[in-house]
Amino acid sequence: MSSEPARGAEPVPPPPGGVLWSLSGDIRALLMLPAALTLQVAHPAVGAGVDEHSVFRTDPWGRGERSLRSLQLWVYGGEAAAEEGRRLRAMHRTIQGTDTRGRRYHALSPANYAWVHATGFPVYQHAARYLVRPLTPAQERALYREWLQVGRILGIHDRDMPQTIEEFWPYYRKVLADEIELTAVVEDLVAVDRPVPPPDRGPLPLRLLLKLLWPVLFPPLARFRRFVTIGLMPPDARQAIGLEWTDRQERRLRRFSGVVRRVVPVLPERLRYLPYARRARAAHRGITRRPGAPARSV
């Protein structure tokens, strides 16, 4: 039986204490997101839409900030989650054109919009093995159920997304085989020699310092971005796009991930979790705390 909300009912975010509740607000999610974004734009229609309509080249920091805020609202936004989903659909209504294969596309076509959302699940599932811990089969199923909930917030109908993991993997492999390619946007996202302006967010003294040091800081940051983007992408997706990954790089990724797995869990909550996640976790603890009982972690 479908768990799609009844007509007129607002879709709700995933539950507190769930798999997404833990994963998407953890700072390690920042390392996972580039792989998901790159896999999204490896689809010719999605890549063309971003290439022609996005400001990611001219305003990468603003674009990244807005995307991260949106993603956090899907999980931790409560009543604001559904409103954010409506805002995103309204924003994408005018995005259309012709992809690299000469086909007409629209951003809200079910196949295109569902793929953009679908990419998050295999990337979370794969990257968690490195940066957190391998998910158990039960956790994978819970993660997929929660990802479907997020899809409903975005306005994706159940009929347009596989409803079980067993249905998801054949769908995913078919898109990899039939659609995915090295688009111009993918090339930009994994390049180490394309110019990126210095960060324009944060206190003025910090922005001025970064602007001064950017010629020195950017090259290693670009190499690191490429490293985590390709390394944390599922191997079958990496192969479908045509991104090279060597055994030596794999060993480096495993060493890096081992450090991350040891360090992040011992950080204080204000450093470990992103702002929306911190506030949601604190609010949930306040709701669930019994009178006279100590606070407990979600």
mmCIF file of N, CA and C in Angstrom, residues 105-195:
data_model
loop_
_atom_site.group_PDB
_atom_site.id
_atom_site.type_symbol
_atom_site.label_atom_id
_atom_site.label_comp_id
_atom_site.label_asym_id
_atom_site.label_seq_id
_atom_site.Cartn_x
_atom_site.Cartn_y
_atom_site.Cartn_z
ATOM 1 N N TYR A 105 13.730 19.115 -22.787
ATOM 2 C CA TYR A 105 13.624 18.746 -21.370
ATOM 3 C C TYR A 105 12.879 19.835 -20.618
ATOM 4 N N HIS A 106 12.317 19.451 -19.500
ATOM 5 C CA HIS A 106 11.742 20.377 -18.526
ATOM 6 C C HIS A 106 12.192 19.910 -17.149
ATOM 7 N N ALA A 107 12.576 20.856 -16.300
ATOM 8 C CA ALA A 107 13.116 20.487 -14.988
ATOM 9 C C ALA A 107 12.137 19.667 -14.166
ATOM 10 N N LEU A 108 10.835 19.916 -14.349
ATOM 11 C CA LEU A 108 9.831 19.222 -13.540
ATOM 12 C C LEU A 108 9.276 17.970 -14.207
ATOM 13 N N SER A 109 9.838 17.566 -15.344
ATOM 14 C CA SER A 109 9.450 16.272 -15.887
ATOM 15 C C SER A 109 9.710 15.206 -14.833
ATOM 16 N N PRO A 110 8.767 14.308 -14.596
ATOM 17 C CA PRO A 110 8.921 13.349 -13.500
ATOM 18 C C PRO A 110 10.249 12.594 -13.515
ATOM 19 N N ALA A 111 10.693 12.152 -14.700
ATOM 20 C CA ALA A 111 11.939 11.383 -14.762
ATOM 21 C C ALA A 111 13.131 12.227 -14.343
ATOM 22 N N ASN A 112 13.169 13.494 -14.761
ATOM 23 C CA ASN A 112 14.294 14.364 -14.424
ATOM 24 C C ASN A 112 14.274 14.764 -12.956
ATOM 25 N N TYR A 113 13.101 15.195 -12.486
ATOM 26 C CA TYR A 113 12.995 15.674 -11.106
ATOM 27 C C TYR A 113 13.220 14.529 -10.119
ATOM 28 N N ALA A 114 12.726 13.345 -10.455
ATOM 29 C CA ALA A 114 12.922 12.187 -9.575
ATOM 30 C C ALA A 114 14.396 11.786 -9.530
ATOM 31 N N TRP A 115 15.099 11.857 -10.666
ATOM 32 C CA TRP A 115 16.514 11.484 -10.656
ATOM 33 C C TRP A 115 17.329 12.414 -9.763
ATOM 34 N N VAL A 116 17.057 13.703 -9.833
ATOM 35 C CA VAL A 116 17.779 14.653 -8.983
ATOM 36 C C VAL A 116 17.642 14.240 -7.523
ATOM 37 N N HIS A 117 16.447 13.858 -7.140
ATOM 38 C CA HIS A 117 16.239 13.438 -5.760
ATOM 39 C C HIS A 117 16.838 12.064 -5.490
ATOM 40 N N ALA A 118 16.677 11.145 -6.416
ATOM 41 C CA ALA A 118 17.094 9.757 -6.191
ATOM 42 C C ALA A 118 18.582 9.625 -5.908
ATOM 43 N N THR A 119 19.407 10.487 -6.484
ATOM 44 C CA THR A 119 20.856 10.342 -6.350
ATOM 45 C C THR A 119 21.329 10.385 -4.899
ATOM 46 N N GLY A 120 20.578 11.059 -4.041
ATOM 47 C CA GLY A 120 21.023 11.175 -2.651
ATOM 48 C C GLY A 120 21.111 9.834 -1.945
ATOM 49 N N PHE A 121 20.196 8.920 -2.260
ATOM 50 C CA PHE A 121 20.191 7.648 -1.539
ATOM 51 C C PHE A 121 21.445 6.817 -1.785
ATOM 52 N N PRO A 122 21.839 6.514 -3.032
ATOM 53 C CA PRO A 122 23.047 5.695 -3.214
ATOM 54 C C PRO A 122 24.310 6.383 -2.722
ATOM 55 N N VAL A 123 24.358 7.720 -2.798
ATOM 56 C CA VAL A 123 25.554 8.418 -2.304
ATOM 57 C C VAL A 123 25.630 8.345 -0.787
ATOM 58 N N TYR A 124 24.531 8.601 -0.090
ATOM 59 C CA TYR A 124 24.522 8.464 1.374
ATOM 60 C C TYR A 124 24.904 7.035 1.773
ATOM 61 N N GLN A 125 24.291 6.084 1.102
ATOM 62 C CA GLN A 125 24.522 4.685 1.450
ATOM 63 C C GLN A 125 25.987 4.306 1.260
ATOM 64 N N HIS A 126 26.588 4.779 0.166
ATOM 65 C CA HIS A 126 27.990 4.449 -0.122
ATOM 66 C C HIS A 126 28.947 5.244 0.768
ATOM 67 N N ALA A 127 28.744 6.540 0.866
ATOM 68 C CA ALA A 127 29.680 7.389 1.601
ATOM 69 C C ALA A 127 29.673 7.091 3.097
ATOM 70 N N ALA A 128 28.526 6.645 3.633
ATOM 71 C CA ALA A 128 28.466 6.312 5.057
ATOM 72 C C ALA A 128 29.431 5.190 5.407
ATOM 73 N N ARG A 129 29.696 4.284 4.482
ATOM 74 C CA ARG A 129 30.637 3.192 4.736
ATOM 75 C C ARG A 129 32.027 3.735 5.070
ATOM 76 N N TYR A 130 32.379 4.829 4.441
ATOM 77 C CA TYR A 130 33.697 5.422 4.651
ATOM 78 C C TYR A 130 33.713 6.367 5.854
ATOM 79 N N LEU A 131 32.759 7.283 5.897
ATOM 80 C CA LEU A 131 32.842 8.405 6.830
ATOM 81 C C LEU A 131 32.137 8.155 8.160
ATOM 82 N N VAL A 132 31.190 7.235 8.191
ATOM 83 C CA VAL A 132 30.440 6.970 9.426
ATOM 84 C C VAL A 132 30.631 5.506 9.804
ATOM 85 N N ARG A 133 29.836 4.646 9.214
ATOM 86 C CA ARG A 133 29.964 3.188 9.351
ATOM 87 C C ARG A 133 29.002 2.572 8.350
ATOM 88 N N PRO A 134 29.246 1.351 7.928
ATOM 89 C CA PRO A 134 28.306 0.728 6.986
ATOM 90 C C PRO A 134 26.912 0.622 7.599
ATOM 91 N N LEU A 135 25.908 0.944 6.811
ATOM 92 C CA LEU A 135 24.542 0.817 7.285
ATOM 93 C C LEU A 135 24.134 -0.652 7.295
ATOM 94 N N THR A 136 23.373 -1.049 8.293
ATOM 95 C CA THR A 136 22.818 -2.394 8.309
ATOM 96 C C THR A 136 21.703 -2.474 7.269
ATOM 97 N N PRO A 137 21.305 -3.679 6.871
ATOM 98 C CA PRO A 137 20.174 -3.783 5.934
ATOM 99 C C PRO A 137 18.926 -3.060 6.431
ATOM 100 N N ALA A 138 18.660 -3.145 7.725
ATOM 101 C CA ALA A 138 17.483 -2.449 8.275
ATOM 102 C C ALA A 138 17.643 -0.940 8.161
ATOM 103 N N GLN A 139 18.859 -0.438 8.404
ATOM 104 C CA GLN A 139 19.087 1.000 8.285
ATOM 105 C C GLN A 139 18.987 1.466 6.843
ATOM 106 N N GLU A 140 19.453 0.635 5.905
ATOM 107 C CA GLU A 140 19.328 1.000 4.492
ATOM 108 C C GLU A 140 17.864 1.120 4.091
ATOM 109 N N ARG A 141 17.051 0.177 4.567
ATOM 110 C CA ARG A 141 15.631 0.240 4.240
ATOM 111 C C ARG A 141 14.973 1.460 4.882
ATOM 112 N N ALA A 142 15.367 1.751 6.122
ATOM 113 C CA ALA A 142 14.827 2.935 6.789
ATOM 114 C C ALA A 142 15.248 4.205 6.055
ATOM 115 N N LEU A 143 16.518 4.249 5.643
ATOM 116 C CA LEU A 143 16.999 5.412 4.900
ATOM 117 C C LEU A 143 16.197 5.595 3.610
ATOM 118 N N TYR A 144 15.909 4.509 2.916
ATOM 119 C CA TYR A 144 15.164 4.643 1.664
ATOM 120 C C TYR A 144 13.727 5.107 1.932
ATOM 121 N N ARG A 145 13.100 4.559 2.971
ATOM 122 C CA ARG A 145 11.745 5.016 3.314
ATOM 123 C C ARG A 145 11.743 6.506 3.622
ATOM 124 N N GLU A 146 12.749 6.944 4.371
ATOM 125 C CA GLU A 146 12.835 8.363 4.730
ATOM 126 C C GLU A 146 13.131 9.221 3.501
ATOM 127 N N TRP A 147 13.918 8.688 2.567
ATOM 128 C CA TRP A 147 14.217 9.430 1.349
ATOM 129 C C TRP A 147 12.961 9.589 0.498
ATOM 130 N N LEU A 148 12.081 8.581 0.514
ATOM 131 C CA LEU A 148 10.795 8.719 -0.167
ATOM 132 C C LEU A 148 9.950 9.814 0.484
ATOM 133 N N GLN A 149 10.004 9.906 1.820
ATOM 134 C CA GLN A 149 9.284 10.975 2.509
ATOM 135 C C GLN A 149 9.775 12.336 2.055
ATOM 136 N N VAL A 150 11.091 12.485 1.950
ATOM 137 C CA VAL A 150 11.649 13.747 1.473
ATOM 138 C C VAL A 150 11.181 14.023 0.047
ATOM 139 N N GLY A 151 11.119 12.971 -0.772
ATOM 140 C CA GLY A 151 10.635 13.145 -2.138
ATOM 141 C C GLY A 151 9.225 13.701 -2.171
ATOM 142 N N ARG A 152 8.379 13.255 -1.270
ATOM 143 C CA ARG A 152 7.004 13.772 -1.227
ATOM 144 C C ARG A 152 6.999 15.249 -0.862
ATOM 145 N N ILE A 153 7.897 15.658 0.016
ATOM 146 C CA ILE A 153 8.025 17.079 0.344
ATOM 147 C C ILE A 153 8.364 17.884 -0.908
ATOM 148 N N LEU A 154 9.178 17.297 -1.781
ATOM 149 C CA LEU A 154 9.582 17.971 -3.010
ATOM 150 C C LEU A 154 8.517 17.886 -4.097
ATOM 151 N N GLY A 155 7.434 17.196 -3.811
ATOM 152 C CA GLY A 155 6.359 17.095 -4.782
ATOM 153 C C GLY A 155 6.507 15.945 -5.747
ATOM 154 N N ILE A 156 7.341 14.963 -5.402
ATOM 155 C CA ILE A 156 7.514 13.788 -6.256
ATOM 156 C C ILE A 156 6.465 12.749 -5.876
ATOM 157 N N HIS A 157 5.673 12.326 -6.840
ATOM 158 C CA HIS A 157 4.625 11.340 -6.574
ATOM 159 C C HIS A 157 5.238 9.956 -6.396
ATOM 160 N N ASP A 158 4.600 9.147 -5.582
ATOM 161 C CA ASP A 158 5.085 7.784 -5.361
ATOM 162 C C ASP A 158 5.187 7.000 -6.664
ATOM 163 N N ARG A 159 4.291 7.280 -7.597
ATOM 164 C CA ARG A 159 4.329 6.542 -8.863
ATOM 165 C C ARG A 159 5.584 6.849 -9.679
ATOM 166 N N ASP A 160 6.273 7.944 -9.352
ATOM 167 C CA ASP A 160 7.458 8.347 -10.121
ATOM 168 C C ASP A 160 8.766 7.927 -9.467
ATOM 169 N N MET A 161 8.699 7.289 -8.313
ATOM 170 C CA MET A 161 9.894 6.800 -7.624
ATOM 171 C C MET A 161 9.710 5.335 -7.264
ATOM 172 N N PRO A 162 10.740 4.507 -7.424
ATOM 173 C CA PRO A 162 10.642 3.128 -6.937
ATOM 174 C C PRO A 162 10.288 3.128 -5.456
ATOM 175 N N GLN A 163 9.392 2.249 -5.057
ATOM 176 C CA GLN A 163 8.880 2.292 -3.685
ATOM 177 C C GLN A 163 9.608 1.361 -2.722
ATOM 178 N N THR A 164 10.514 0.552 -3.228
ATOM 179 C CA THR A 164 11.309 -0.315 -2.360
ATOM 180 C C THR A 164 12.751 -0.323 -2.857
ATOM 181 N N ILE A 165 13.661 -0.752 -1.983
ATOM 182 C CA ILE A 165 15.060 -0.880 -2.398
ATOM 183 C C ILE A 165 15.188 -1.867 -3.549
ATOM 184 N N GLU A 166 14.429 -2.952 -3.488
ATOM 185 C CA GLU A 166 14.490 -3.957 -4.550
ATOM 186 C C GLU A 166 14.119 -3.352 -5.902
ATOM 187 N N GLU A 167 13.208 -2.395 -5.913
ATOM 188 C CA GLU A 167 12.830 -1.723 -7.147
ATOM 189 C C GLU A 167 13.809 -0.608 -7.493
ATOM 190 N N PHE A 168 14.440 -0.048 -6.486
ATOM 191 C CA PHE A 168 15.324 1.091 -6.735
ATOM 192 C C PHE A 168 16.556 0.709 -7.543
ATOM 193 N N TRP A 169 17.233 -0.379 -7.160
ATOM 194 C CA TRP A 169 18.525 -0.670 -7.783
ATOM 195 C C TRP A 169 18.418 -0.945 -9.279
ATOM 196 N N PRO A 170 17.431 -1.690 -9.780
ATOM 197 C CA PRO A 170 17.300 -1.828 -11.238
ATOM 198 C C PRO A 170 17.036 -0.479 -11.928
ATOM 199 N N TYR A 171 16.209 0.361 -11.308
ATOM 200 C CA TYR A 171 15.954 1.707 -11.848
ATOM 201 C C TYR A 171 17.254 2.506 -11.930
ATOM 202 N N TYR A 172 18.001 2.493 -10.852
ATOM 203 C CA TYR A 172 19.267 3.236 -10.764
ATOM 204 C C TYR A 172 20.259 2.744 -11.818
ATOM 205 N N ARG A 173 20.404 1.433 -11.940
ATOM 206 C CA ARG A 173 21.350 0.887 -12.917
ATOM 207 C C ARG A 173 20.919 1.195 -14.354
ATOM 208 N N LYS A 174 19.626 1.235 -14.600
ATOM 209 C CA LYS A 174 19.141 1.548 -15.942
ATOM 210 C C LYS A 174 19.471 2.998 -16.306
ATOM 211 N N VAL A 175 19.297 3.911 -15.357
ATOM 212 C CA VAL A 175 19.645 5.314 -15.638
ATOM 213 C C VAL A 175 21.147 5.445 -15.877
ATOM 214 N N LEU A 176 21.940 4.744 -15.071
ATOM 215 C CA LEU A 176 23.390 4.781 -15.283
ATOM 216 C C LEU A 176 23.739 4.285 -16.685
ATOM 217 N N ALA A 177 23.106 3.213 -17.119
ATOM 218 C CA ALA A 177 23.438 2.614 -18.413
ATOM 219 C C ALA A 177 22.928 3.438 -19.589
ATOM 220 N N ASP A 178 21.741 4.035 -19.448
ATOM 221 C CA ASP A 178 21.089 4.673 -20.593
ATOM 222 C C ASP A 178 21.313 6.176 -20.689
ATOM 223 N N GLU A 179 21.570 6.830 -19.565
ATOM 224 C CA GLU A 179 21.552 8.292 -19.561
ATOM 225 C C GLU A 179 22.868 8.960 -19.148
ATOM 226 N N ILE A 180 23.509 8.416 -18.150
ATOM 227 C CA ILE A 180 24.593 9.149 -17.487
ATOM 228 C C ILE A 180 25.799 9.325 -18.407
ATOM 229 N N GLU A 181 26.372 10.536 -18.365
ATOM 230 C CA GLU A 181 27.526 10.849 -19.198
ATOM 231 C C GLU A 181 28.343 11.970 -18.558
ATOM 232 N N LEU A 182 29.496 12.221 -19.117
ATOM 233 C CA LEU A 182 30.380 13.284 -18.635
ATOM 234 C C LEU A 182 29.902 14.604 -19.236
ATOM 235 N N THR A 183 28.996 15.263 -18.561
ATOM 236 C CA THR A 183 28.453 16.529 -19.057
ATOM 237 C C THR A 183 29.433 17.673 -18.785
ATOM 238 N N ALA A 184 29.148 18.814 -19.382
ATOM 239 C CA ALA A 184 29.997 19.994 -19.166
ATOM 240 C C ALA A 184 29.993 20.421 -17.704
ATOM 241 N N VAL A 185 28.853 20.264 -17.040
ATOM 242 C CA VAL A 185 28.775 20.673 -15.636
ATOM 243 C C VAL A 185 29.581 19.720 -14.759
ATOM 244 N N VAL A 186 29.530 18.416 -15.061
ATOM 245 C CA VAL A 186 30.371 17.470 -14.321
ATOM 246 C C VAL A 186 31.841 17.863 -14.472
ATOM 247 N N GLU A 187 32.260 18.178 -15.687
ATOM 248 C CA GLU A 187 33.651 18.565 -15.904
ATOM 249 C C GLU A 187 34.027 19.766 -15.057
ATOM 250 N N ASP A 188 33.126 20.730 -14.948
ATOM 251 C CA ASP A 188 33.393 21.907 -14.110
ATOM 252 C C ASP A 188 33.508 21.521 -12.638
ATOM 253 N N LEU A 189 32.638 20.626 -12.190
ATOM 254 C CA LEU A 189 32.594 20.294 -10.763
ATOM 255 C C LEU A 189 33.795 19.470 -10.308
ATOM 256 N N VAL A 190 34.439 18.765 -11.208
ATOM 257 C CA VAL A 190 35.602 17.959 -10.821
ATOM 258 C C VAL A 190 36.910 18.562 -11.332
ATOM 259 N N ALA A 191 36.846 19.711 -11.985
ATOM 260 C CA ALA A 191 38.058 20.334 -12.519
ATOM 261 C C ALA A 191 38.894 20.931 -11.395
ATOM 262 N N VAL A 192 40.194 20.968 -11.615
ATOM 263 C CA VAL A 192 41.094 21.611 -10.655
ATOM 264 C C VAL A 192 41.688 22.890 -11.227
ATOM 265 N N ASP A 193 41.350 23.224 -12.474
ATOM 266 C CA ASP A 193 41.951 24.379 -13.129
ATOM 267 C C ASP A 193 40.931 25.419 -13.569
ATOM 268 N N ARG A 194 39.644 25.256 -13.162
ATOM 269 C CA ARG A 194 38.635 26.256 -13.509
ATOM 270 C C ARG A 194 38.572 27.301 -12.409
ATOM 271 N N PRO A 195 38.549 28.580 -12.755
ATOM 272 C CA PRO A 195 38.547 29.619 -11.713
ATOM 273 C C PRO A 195 37.273 29.607 -10.879
#
